[in-house]
Amino acid sequence: MRIGVLAAQGAFAEHIAILHQLKVEVTPVRLPAELVGLDGLIIPGGESTSISRLMLDYNLASEIRSLAKNGLPIFGTCAGMILLAKRNSALAAEPLGVMDITVRRNAFGRQRDSFETELSIPVLGEKPFPGVFIRAPVIEQVNSEVEILARLADGTSVAVRQGKLLASAFHPELTNDLRFHQYFLDIVAGGTT
Amino acid sequence: MESGTWKVKTGLAQMLKGGVIMDVINAEQAKIAQEAGACAVMALERVPADIRAMGGVARMADPTIIEAIMKAVSVPVMAKCRIGHFVEAQALEALGVDFIDESEVLTPADESHHIWKHDFKVPFVCGCRDLGEALRRIGEGAAMIRTKGEAGTGNIVEAVRHMRAVIGGIHRLVNTPQEELMAQAKEMGTPFELVAEIHRTGKLPVVNYSAGGVATPADAALMMQLGAEGVFVGSGIFKASNPEVRAKAIVKATTHYQDPEIIAEVSKNLGEAMPGLDIKQIPAEELLASRGW
């Protein structure tokens, strides 16, 4: 199994380190040629505007969009989720627009409002998952094909799945808990529905 | 829910990796920087080249400038306070800036003590010239480090010197036998725990950017190849003849730093770079990098 990690800008090294722990082959992706032969793609946290500008170069965004439409599993964290969303309530970036969700950027405020909290994520088992939210977005609306995987105590949706597309508002790559990445690899392997 | 934790402070710095942080002095420049792909902006009253030219005491920017920039862009906004001036830092935190740079570019307020940064919820970035200085700042609570270089010169030589000193220092500690680590910590004047951590992990516990002298896409890629995890560009963009084009080129060069063909392509037709300064022509007492310890 070979997973690509978009390496335009952001915390891509952290995703790569986790994938190595899970014994997966990893390709950092900066150019379309590096997308060839991937079984899945991760779009990391970072600055969504910055990443989206860099994705417009060399047609990277349109290549990823067409791969997603052809069923490539993609996992986006934070900025990655913003880029995957079809709708963005404060549109400053050009998203890939492949997931049927509406997101709101910087939904909690500025950096001083960034926080950590424990999340209940039933698909990952009973043990709470460490949620690291950094200038995080939230999911405001989903269509009926989208499954909500995690909510904050107040009901706000913070992780979703639509078919082979997975997105979280928080950063599993900043924790030592490998379960979210393992869940994505299970989707890639076709093991979960 | 817990805010202001070490994890969310250092985590924001991790989100900035592989990016370019640009100095801006008004909302219009901030928008240009964001549009070019900057992963954050540094809100200032004057860029370092002008601070250097004007002389006098350089202080925290007027909050109205910082607020205007915060309103204009969605990327993180950083602002500078003077070394040791914890009240400027408190004011910046109250304004809601996303990162504070305790910076040698401003005139130091305290020549003996830097800010105790663990007391703040907002993360700090600090400058360093070598590994010892980096670890002292991390010990005080810096969630991100940048090598100092020599701001406002458009000359990369000091940035290279400082990055090589930090990376070389890490290599030396990794190869230092366990029983010599305490003597090393004493010699470097740094906390033993951090020396032991570097020996064990082979890397800094926080993100390390490069600053002070980046003027071209090749400069940015040079610093990335030397081990920087991103670059600050101060005067290098808005003191150049065509800021939009240069800003985009530096962003691209930072992402594709290992790709000489792309570096060559984005270096074409950028117009005039900022006028540079020879470090040897600057009197020793005017070197910004020697501020702080």
Coordinates of C-alpha atoms in Angstrom, one line a residue:
Chain A
M1 CA 0.0 0.0 0.0
R2 CA 1.3 3.4 -0.9
I3 CA -0.1 6.6 0.5
G4 CA 0.7 10.1 -0.7
V5 CA 1.0 13.1 1.6
L6 CA 0.5 16.5 0.1
A7 CA 3.7 18.3 0.9
A8 CA 3.0 21.8 -0.4
Q9 CA 3.0 23.4 3.1
G10 CA 2.1 22.5 6.6
A11 CA 2.4 19.5 9.0
F12 CA 3.1 16.9 6.3
A13 CA 6.2 15.4 8.1
E14 CA 4.0 14.5 11.1
H15 CA 1.6 12.5 8.9
I16 CA 4.5 10.8 7.2
A17 CA 6.0 9.8 10.6
I18 CA 2.7 8.2 11.6
L19 CA 2.3 6.4 8.3
H20 CA 5.9 5.0 8.8
Q21 CA 4.9 3.8 12.2
L22 CA 2.0 2.0 10.5
K23 CA 4.5 0.4 8.1
V24 CA 3.0 2.0 5.0
E25 CA 5.0 3.3 2.0
V26 CA 4.8 7.1 1.7
T27 CA 5.3 9.5 -1.2
P28 CA 5.4 13.2 -0.4
V29 CA 3.4 15.0 -3.2
R30 CA 4.4 18.4 -4.6
L31 CA 3.9 17.8 -8.3
P32 CA 1.2 15.8 -10.2
A33 CA 3.7 13.1 -11.3
E34 CA 4.0 12.1 -7.7
L35 CA 0.2 11.2 -7.6
V36 CA 0.7 8.3 -10.0
G37 CA 0.1 4.9 -8.4
L38 CA -1.1 6.1 -5.0
D39 CA -3.7 4.0 -3.1
G40 CA -4.7 7.0 -0.9
L41 CA -3.8 10.6 -0.2
I42 CA -3.6 12.7 2.9
I43 CA -4.0 16.5 2.9
P44 CA -2.4 17.8 6.0
G45 CA -3.0 20.7 8.3
G46 CA -1.3 24.0 7.5
E47 CA -2.6 27.3 6.1
S48 CA -5.5 26.5 3.7
T49 CA -4.9 29.7 1.6
S50 CA -1.2 28.9 1.3
I51 CA -1.8 25.2 0.3
S52 CA -4.6 26.1 -2.1
R53 CA -2.3 28.6 -3.9
L54 CA 0.4 26.0 -4.2
M55 CA -2.1 23.5 -5.5
L56 CA -3.1 25.7 -8.3
D57 CA 0.4 25.6 -9.7
Y58 CA 1.2 22.7 -12.1
N59 CA -2.5 21.7 -12.1
L60 CA -2.1 19.8 -8.8
A61 CA -5.7 20.7 -7.7
S62 CA -7.4 19.5 -10.8
E63 CA -5.5 16.3 -10.8
I64 CA -6.4 15.6 -7.2
R65 CA -10.1 16.5 -7.9
S66 CA -10.3 14.0 -10.8
L67 CA -8.6 11.3 -8.8
A68 CA -11.1 11.9 -5.9
K69 CA -14.0 11.6 -8.4
N70 CA -12.5 8.3 -9.6
G71 CA -12.6 6.9 -6.1
L72 CA -9.1 7.7 -4.6
P73 CA -9.5 7.6 -0.8
I74 CA -8.5 11.0 0.7
F75 CA -8.1 12.1 4.3
G76 CA -7.9 15.8 5.1
T77 CA -7.0 17.2 8.5
C78 CA -8.0 20.8 9.4
A79 CA -6.8 22.8 6.4
G80 CA -7.1 19.5 4.4
M81 CA -10.8 19.3 5.4
I82 CA -11.3 22.9 4.3
L83 CA -9.8 22.1 0.9
L84 CA -12.0 19.0 0.5
A85 CA -15.2 20.8 1.3
K86 CA -17.6 21.8 -1.4
R87 CA -18.7 24.9 0.5
N88 CA -16.8 27.3 2.7
S89 CA -18.7 29.9 4.6
A90 CA -15.8 32.5 4.4
L91 CA -14.4 31.6 1.1
A92 CA -10.8 32.9 0.9
A93 CA -9.3 29.7 -0.6
E94 CA -10.2 27.7 -3.6
P95 CA -11.2 24.3 -2.3
L96 CA -11.0 21.0 -4.1
G97 CA -14.7 20.8 -3.6
V98 CA -15.2 17.0 -3.5
M99 CA -16.9 16.5 -0.1
D100 CA -20.6 17.4 0.4
I101 CA -20.0 19.5 3.5
T102 CA -20.0 23.2 4.4
V103 CA -17.1 24.2 6.7
R104 CA -16.4 27.4 8.6
R105 CA -12.8 28.4 8.9
N106 CA -11.3 29.6 12.2
A107 CA -14.6 28.8 13.7
F108 CA -13.5 29.1 17.3
G109 CA -11.6 32.3 16.9
R110 CA -7.9 33.1 16.9
Q111 CA -4.9 31.1 18.3
R112 CA -5.7 32.0 21.9
D113 CA -9.0 30.0 21.4
S114 CA -7.1 26.9 20.2
F115 CA -7.7 24.0 22.6
E116 CA -7.3 20.3 23.4
T117 CA -10.2 18.1 24.4
E118 CA -11.1 14.4 24.5
L119 CA -13.4 13.2 21.8
S120 CA -15.7 10.2 21.7
I121 CA -15.3 8.6 18.2
P122 CA -17.4 5.4 18.2
V123 CA -15.8 4.0 14.9
L124 CA -12.4 4.1 16.7
G125 CA -13.6 2.2 19.8
E126 CA -14.5 3.2 23.4
K127 CA -11.2 4.9 24.4
P128 CA -11.5 8.7 23.9
F129 CA -9.4 10.2 21.1
P130 CA -7.1 13.2 21.9
G131 CA -8.6 16.2 19.9
V132 CA -6.0 18.9 19.1
F133 CA -7.9 21.9 17.7
I134 CA -5.6 24.7 16.3
R135 CA -7.4 27.7 14.7
A136 CA -9.7 24.9 13.7
P137 CA -12.6 24.9 11.3
V138 CA -16.0 23.2 12.0
I139 CA -18.5 21.4 9.8
E140 CA -21.7 23.4 9.6
Q141 CA -23.7 21.3 7.2
V142 CA -23.6 17.9 5.7
N143 CA -25.8 16.1 3.1
S144 CA -27.4 12.8 3.7
E145 CA -24.5 10.7 2.3
V146 CA -22.1 12.1 4.9
E147 CA -21.6 10.3 8.1
I148 CA -20.7 12.3 11.2
L149 CA -17.9 10.5 13.1
A150 CA -17.3 12.9 16.0
R151 CA -18.9 15.8 17.8
L152 CA -17.9 18.2 20.5
A153 CA -19.9 18.2 23.7
D154 CA -22.1 21.0 22.3
G155 CA -23.0 18.9 19.3
T156 CA -20.6 20.6 16.7
S157 CA -19.5 18.2 14.0
V158 CA -15.7 17.8 13.9
A159 CA -15.1 14.6 11.9
V160 CA -16.9 13.2 8.9
R161 CA -16.8 10.5 6.3
Q162 CA -18.3 10.4 2.8
G163 CA -17.5 7.1 1.0
K164 CA -13.8 7.0 0.8
L165 CA -13.3 10.6 1.8
L166 CA -12.4 11.3 5.4
A167 CA -12.0 14.7 7.2
S168 CA -11.3 16.0 10.7
A169 CA -11.2 19.5 12.1
F170 CA -8.5 18.4 14.6
H171 CA -5.0 17.0 14.2
P172 CA -4.5 13.3 14.8
E173 CA -1.0 13.8 13.3
L174 CA 0.0 15.8 16.4
T175 CA -0.8 12.9 18.8
N176 CA 0.6 9.5 19.5
D177 CA -2.7 7.9 18.8
L178 CA -2.6 6.0 15.5
R179 CA -6.2 4.9 15.4
F180 CA -7.5 7.7 13.1
H181 CA -4.8 7.0 10.5
Q182 CA -5.4 3.2 10.9
Y183 CA -9.1 3.9 10.2
F184 CA -8.2 5.7 7.0
L185 CA -5.9 2.8 6.0
D186 CA -8.8 0.4 6.5
I187 CA -10.9 2.5 4.2
V188 CA -8.0 2.4 1.6
A189 CA -7.9 -1.4 2.0
G190 CA -11.6 -1.6 1.5
G191 CA -12.2 -3.1 5.0
T192 CA -14.8 -0.7 6.3
T193 CA -18.0 0.6 4.9
Chain B
M1 CA -11.4 21.9 26.9
E2 CA -8.0 23.4 27.7
S3 CA -6.5 26.3 25.8
G4 CA -3.0 27.7 25.6
T5 CA -1.4 24.3 26.2
W6 CA 2.2 23.6 25.0
K7 CA 0.7 21.2 22.4
V8 CA -1.5 23.9 20.8
K9 CA 1.3 26.5 21.0
T10 CA 3.9 24.3 19.3
G11 CA 1.2 22.8 17.1
L12 CA 0.5 26.2 15.4
A13 CA 4.2 26.4 14.6
Q14 CA 4.0 22.9 13.1
M15 CA 1.1 24.1 10.8
L16 CA 3.4 26.9 9.6
K17 CA 6.1 24.5 8.4
G18 CA 7.3 24.7 4.8
G19 CA 5.9 28.2 4.6
V20 CA 6.8 31.8 4.2
I21 CA 6.0 34.4 6.8
M22 CA 6.1 37.9 5.4
D23 CA 6.6 41.3 7.1
V24 CA 3.8 43.7 6.3
I25 CA 3.1 47.3 7.4
N26 CA -0.6 47.7 6.4
A27 CA -3.7 45.8 5.4
E28 CA -3.0 46.2 1.7
Q29 CA 0.4 44.6 2.0
A30 CA -1.1 41.8 4.2
K31 CA -3.6 41.0 1.5
I32 CA -0.9 40.9 -1.2
A33 CA 1.1 38.5 1.1
Q34 CA -1.9 36.2 1.7
E35 CA -2.7 36.2 -2.0
A36 CA 0.9 35.2 -2.8
G37 CA 0.6 32.2 -0.4
A38 CA 2.2 33.5 2.8
C39 CA 1.3 31.1 5.6
A40 CA 1.3 34.0 8.1
V41 CA 2.1 37.7 8.2
M42 CA 4.2 39.7 10.7
A43 CA 2.4 43.0 11.4
L44 CA 4.9 45.9 11.8
E45 CA 5.1 49.7 11.8
R46 CA 8.3 49.6 9.8
V47 CA 10.2 46.8 8.1
P48 CA 13.7 46.1 9.4
A49 CA 15.5 47.9 6.6
D50 CA 13.7 51.1 7.6
I51 CA 14.2 50.6 11.3
R52 CA 17.9 50.3 10.6
A53 CA 17.9 53.4 8.5
M54 CA 15.9 55.5 11.0
G55 CA 17.8 54.6 14.1
G56 CA 16.3 55.6 17.5
V57 CA 14.3 53.3 19.7
A58 CA 12.1 50.7 17.8
R59 CA 9.1 49.6 19.8
M60 CA 5.9 47.4 19.4
A61 CA 3.7 48.6 16.5
D62 CA 0.7 50.8 17.0
P63 CA -2.2 48.4 17.9
T64 CA -4.4 50.1 15.2
I65 CA -2.0 48.9 12.5
I66 CA -2.0 45.4 14.0
E67 CA -5.8 45.3 14.2
A68 CA -6.3 46.5 10.7
I69 CA -4.0 43.7 9.5
M70 CA -5.9 41.1 11.6
K71 CA -9.1 42.3 10.0
A72 CA -7.7 42.2 6.5
V73 CA -6.5 38.5 6.3
S74 CA -7.5 35.1 7.5
V75 CA -3.9 33.7 7.9
P76 CA -2.3 33.9 11.4
V77 CA -1.0 37.4 12.3
M78 CA 2.2 37.7 14.3
A79 CA 3.6 40.9 15.9
K80 CA 6.8 41.8 17.5
C81 CA 7.6 43.0 21.1
R82 CA 10.9 44.1 22.5
I83 CA 13.2 41.6 24.1
G84 CA 12.2 41.4 27.8
H85 CA 9.3 43.8 27.4
F86 CA 6.6 41.5 28.9
V87 CA 4.0 44.3 29.0
E88 CA 4.2 44.8 25.3
A89 CA 3.7 41.0 25.0
Q90 CA 0.7 41.2 27.4
A91 CA -0.8 44.0 25.2
L92 CA -0.2 41.9 22.0
E93 CA -1.9 38.9 23.7
A94 CA -4.9 41.1 24.6
L95 CA -5.2 42.2 21.0
G96 CA -5.5 38.6 20.0
V97 CA -2.4 38.2 17.8
D98 CA -1.7 34.6 16.9
F99 CA 2.1 34.6 17.6
I100 CA 4.5 37.0 19.4
D101 CA 8.0 37.5 18.1
E102 CA 10.3 38.6 20.9
S103 CA 12.6 40.3 18.5
E104 CA 16.1 41.7 18.3
V105 CA 14.9 43.9 15.4
L106 CA 13.3 46.1 18.1
T107 CA 15.4 47.9 20.7
P108 CA 15.8 45.5 23.7
A109 CA 13.9 46.5 26.9
D110 CA 16.0 44.3 29.1
E111 CA 19.6 43.3 28.5
S112 CA 19.7 40.5 31.1
H113 CA 16.4 38.7 30.9
H114 CA 14.1 37.6 28.1
I115 CA 10.3 37.2 28.7
W116 CA 9.1 34.2 30.8
K117 CA 7.0 32.9 27.9
H118 CA 5.4 30.0 29.7
D119 CA 3.1 32.5 31.4
F120 CA 1.3 33.3 28.2
K121 CA -1.4 31.5 26.3
V122 CA -0.2 32.9 23.0
P123 CA 2.8 31.2 21.5
F124 CA 6.2 33.0 21.1
V125 CA 8.9 32.8 18.5
C126 CA 12.4 33.9 19.4
G127 CA 15.7 34.4 17.5
C128 CA 18.9 32.5 18.0
R129 CA 22.5 32.4 16.6
D130 CA 23.4 29.0 17.8
L131 CA 22.0 25.9 19.5
G132 CA 22.7 27.2 23.0
E133 CA 20.7 30.3 22.5
A134 CA 17.9 28.3 20.9
L135 CA 17.6 26.0 23.9
R136 CA 17.7 28.9 26.4
R137 CA 14.7 30.5 24.6
I138 CA 12.9 27.1 24.4
G139 CA 13.6 26.7 28.2
E140 CA 11.8 30.1 28.7
G141 CA 8.8 28.8 26.7
A142 CA 9.4 29.8 23.1
A143 CA 7.1 27.5 21.0
M144 CA 9.1 28.2 17.8
I145 CA 12.7 29.3 17.0
R146 CA 14.1 31.2 14.1
T147 CA 17.7 31.8 13.4
K148 CA 18.4 35.5 13.5
G149 CA 20.5 36.3 10.5
E150 CA 20.9 40.0 10.1
A151 CA 17.6 41.7 9.5
G152 CA 17.1 44.5 7.0
T153 CA 20.3 43.7 5.1
G154 CA 19.1 41.5 2.2
N155 CA 22.3 39.6 2.8
I156 CA 22.0 35.9 3.5
V157 CA 25.4 35.3 5.0
E158 CA 24.5 35.7 8.7
A159 CA 21.4 33.5 8.2
V160 CA 23.6 30.8 6.8
R161 CA 26.1 31.2 9.7
H162 CA 23.4 30.9 12.3
M163 CA 21.6 27.9 10.7
R164 CA 24.8 26.0 10.3
A165 CA 25.6 26.7 14.0
V166 CA 22.2 25.4 15.1
I167 CA 22.2 22.3 12.9
G168 CA 25.9 21.6 13.5
G169 CA 25.3 21.9 17.3
I170 CA 22.5 19.3 17.0
H171 CA 24.9 16.9 15.1
R172 CA 27.5 17.4 17.8
L173 CA 25.1 16.6 20.7
V174 CA 23.9 13.5 19.0
N175 CA 27.4 12.2 18.8
T176 CA 28.4 13.4 22.3
P177 CA 28.7 10.4 24.8
Q178 CA 26.0 10.4 27.5
E179 CA 28.6 11.1 30.3
E180 CA 29.7 14.3 28.6
L181 CA 26.2 15.8 28.2
M182 CA 26.2 17.6 31.6
A183 CA 29.5 19.3 30.8
Q184 CA 28.1 20.2 27.4
A185 CA 25.0 21.8 29.1
K186 CA 27.3 23.7 31.4
E187 CA 29.4 25.0 28.5
M188 CA 26.4 25.9 26.4
G189 CA 24.6 27.5 29.3
T190 CA 21.5 25.6 28.6
P191 CA 19.0 23.4 30.5
F192 CA 20.4 19.8 30.8
E193 CA 17.0 18.3 30.0
L194 CA 16.9 19.9 26.6
V195 CA 20.5 18.9 25.9
A196 CA 19.6 15.3 26.8
E197 CA 16.5 15.5 24.6
I198 CA 18.5 16.7 21.5
H199 CA 21.1 13.9 22.1
R200 CA 18.2 11.4 22.2
T201 CA 16.0 12.7 19.3
G202 CA 18.5 14.5 17.0
K203 CA 16.1 17.4 16.5
L204 CA 14.8 20.5 18.2
P205 CA 11.6 20.1 20.2
V206 CA 10.0 23.0 18.3
V207 CA 9.9 24.3 14.7
N208 CA 13.0 26.2 13.5
Y209 CA 12.5 28.8 10.8
S210 CA 15.2 31.0 9.2
A211 CA 15.1 34.8 9.2
G212 CA 17.3 37.9 8.5
G213 CA 18.5 38.3 5.0
V214 CA 16.3 36.3 2.6
A215 CA 15.8 38.4 -0.6
T216 CA 15.5 35.9 -3.4
P217 CA 13.8 32.5 -4.1
A218 CA 17.3 30.9 -4.1
D219 CA 18.0 32.4 -0.7
A220 CA 14.8 30.8 0.7
A221 CA 15.6 27.4 -0.9
L222 CA 19.2 27.6 0.4
M223 CA 17.9 28.0 4.0
M224 CA 15.5 25.1 3.5
Q225 CA 18.2 22.8 2.2
L226 CA 20.4 23.8 5.2
G227 CA 17.6 22.6 7.5
A228 CA 15.2 25.5 8.0
E229 CA 11.5 24.4 8.3
G230 CA 10.3 27.7 6.8
V231 CA 11.4 31.2 6.1
F232 CA 10.6 34.7 7.4
V233 CA 11.0 37.4 4.8
G234 CA 11.2 40.9 6.2
S235 CA 12.3 43.7 4.0
G236 CA 13.0 41.3 1.1
I237 CA 9.5 41.5 -0.4
F238 CA 8.1 45.0 0.0
K239 CA 11.5 46.7 -0.5
A240 CA 11.8 44.9 -3.9
S241 CA 10.6 46.4 -7.1
N242 CA 7.8 43.9 -7.7
P243 CA 6.5 42.6 -4.4
E244 CA 3.6 40.4 -5.7
V245 CA 5.8 38.5 -8.2
R246 CA 8.7 38.1 -5.8
A247 CA 6.4 37.0 -2.9
K248 CA 4.9 34.2 -5.1
A249 CA 8.3 33.1 -6.3
I250 CA 9.7 32.9 -2.7
V251 CA 6.6 30.8 -1.7
K252 CA 7.1 28.4 -4.6
A253 CA 10.8 28.1 -4.0
T254 CA 10.2 27.3 -0.3
T255 CA 7.9 24.4 -1.2
H256 CA 10.0 23.1 -4.1
Y257 CA 13.3 23.8 -2.4
Q258 CA 14.8 20.5 -3.6
D259 CA 13.9 21.1 -7.3
P260 CA 16.6 23.2 -9.1
E261 CA 14.5 23.5 -12.2
I262 CA 11.6 25.1 -10.4
I263 CA 14.0 27.4 -8.5
A264 CA 15.5 28.5 -11.8
E265 CA 12.1 29.1 -13.4
V266 CA 10.7 31.2 -10.5
S267 CA 13.9 33.3 -10.4
K268 CA 13.2 34.7 -13.8
N269 CA 12.1 38.3 -14.4
L270 CA 11.6 39.2 -10.7
G271 CA 12.8 42.8 -11.1
E272 CA 15.2 44.5 -8.7
A273 CA 15.8 42.8 -5.3
M274 CA 16.1 45.0 -2.3
P275 CA 19.4 46.9 -2.1
G276 CA 21.7 44.8 0.0
L277 CA 24.2 45.7 2.8
D278 CA 27.7 44.2 3.3
I279 CA 27.7 43.0 6.9
K280 CA 31.4 44.1 7.2
Q281 CA 30.4 47.7 6.6
I282 CA 27.9 47.7 9.5
P283 CA 29.5 48.9 12.8
A284 CA 29.5 46.1 15.4
E285 CA 27.2 48.0 17.8
E286 CA 24.6 48.3 15.0
L287 CA 24.3 44.5 14.4
L288 CA 20.8 43.5 15.4
A289 CA 21.8 39.8 15.9
S290 CA 24.0 40.6 18.9
R291 CA 20.9 41.8 20.8
G292 CA 19.7 39.1 23.3
W293 CA 21.8 36.2 24.5

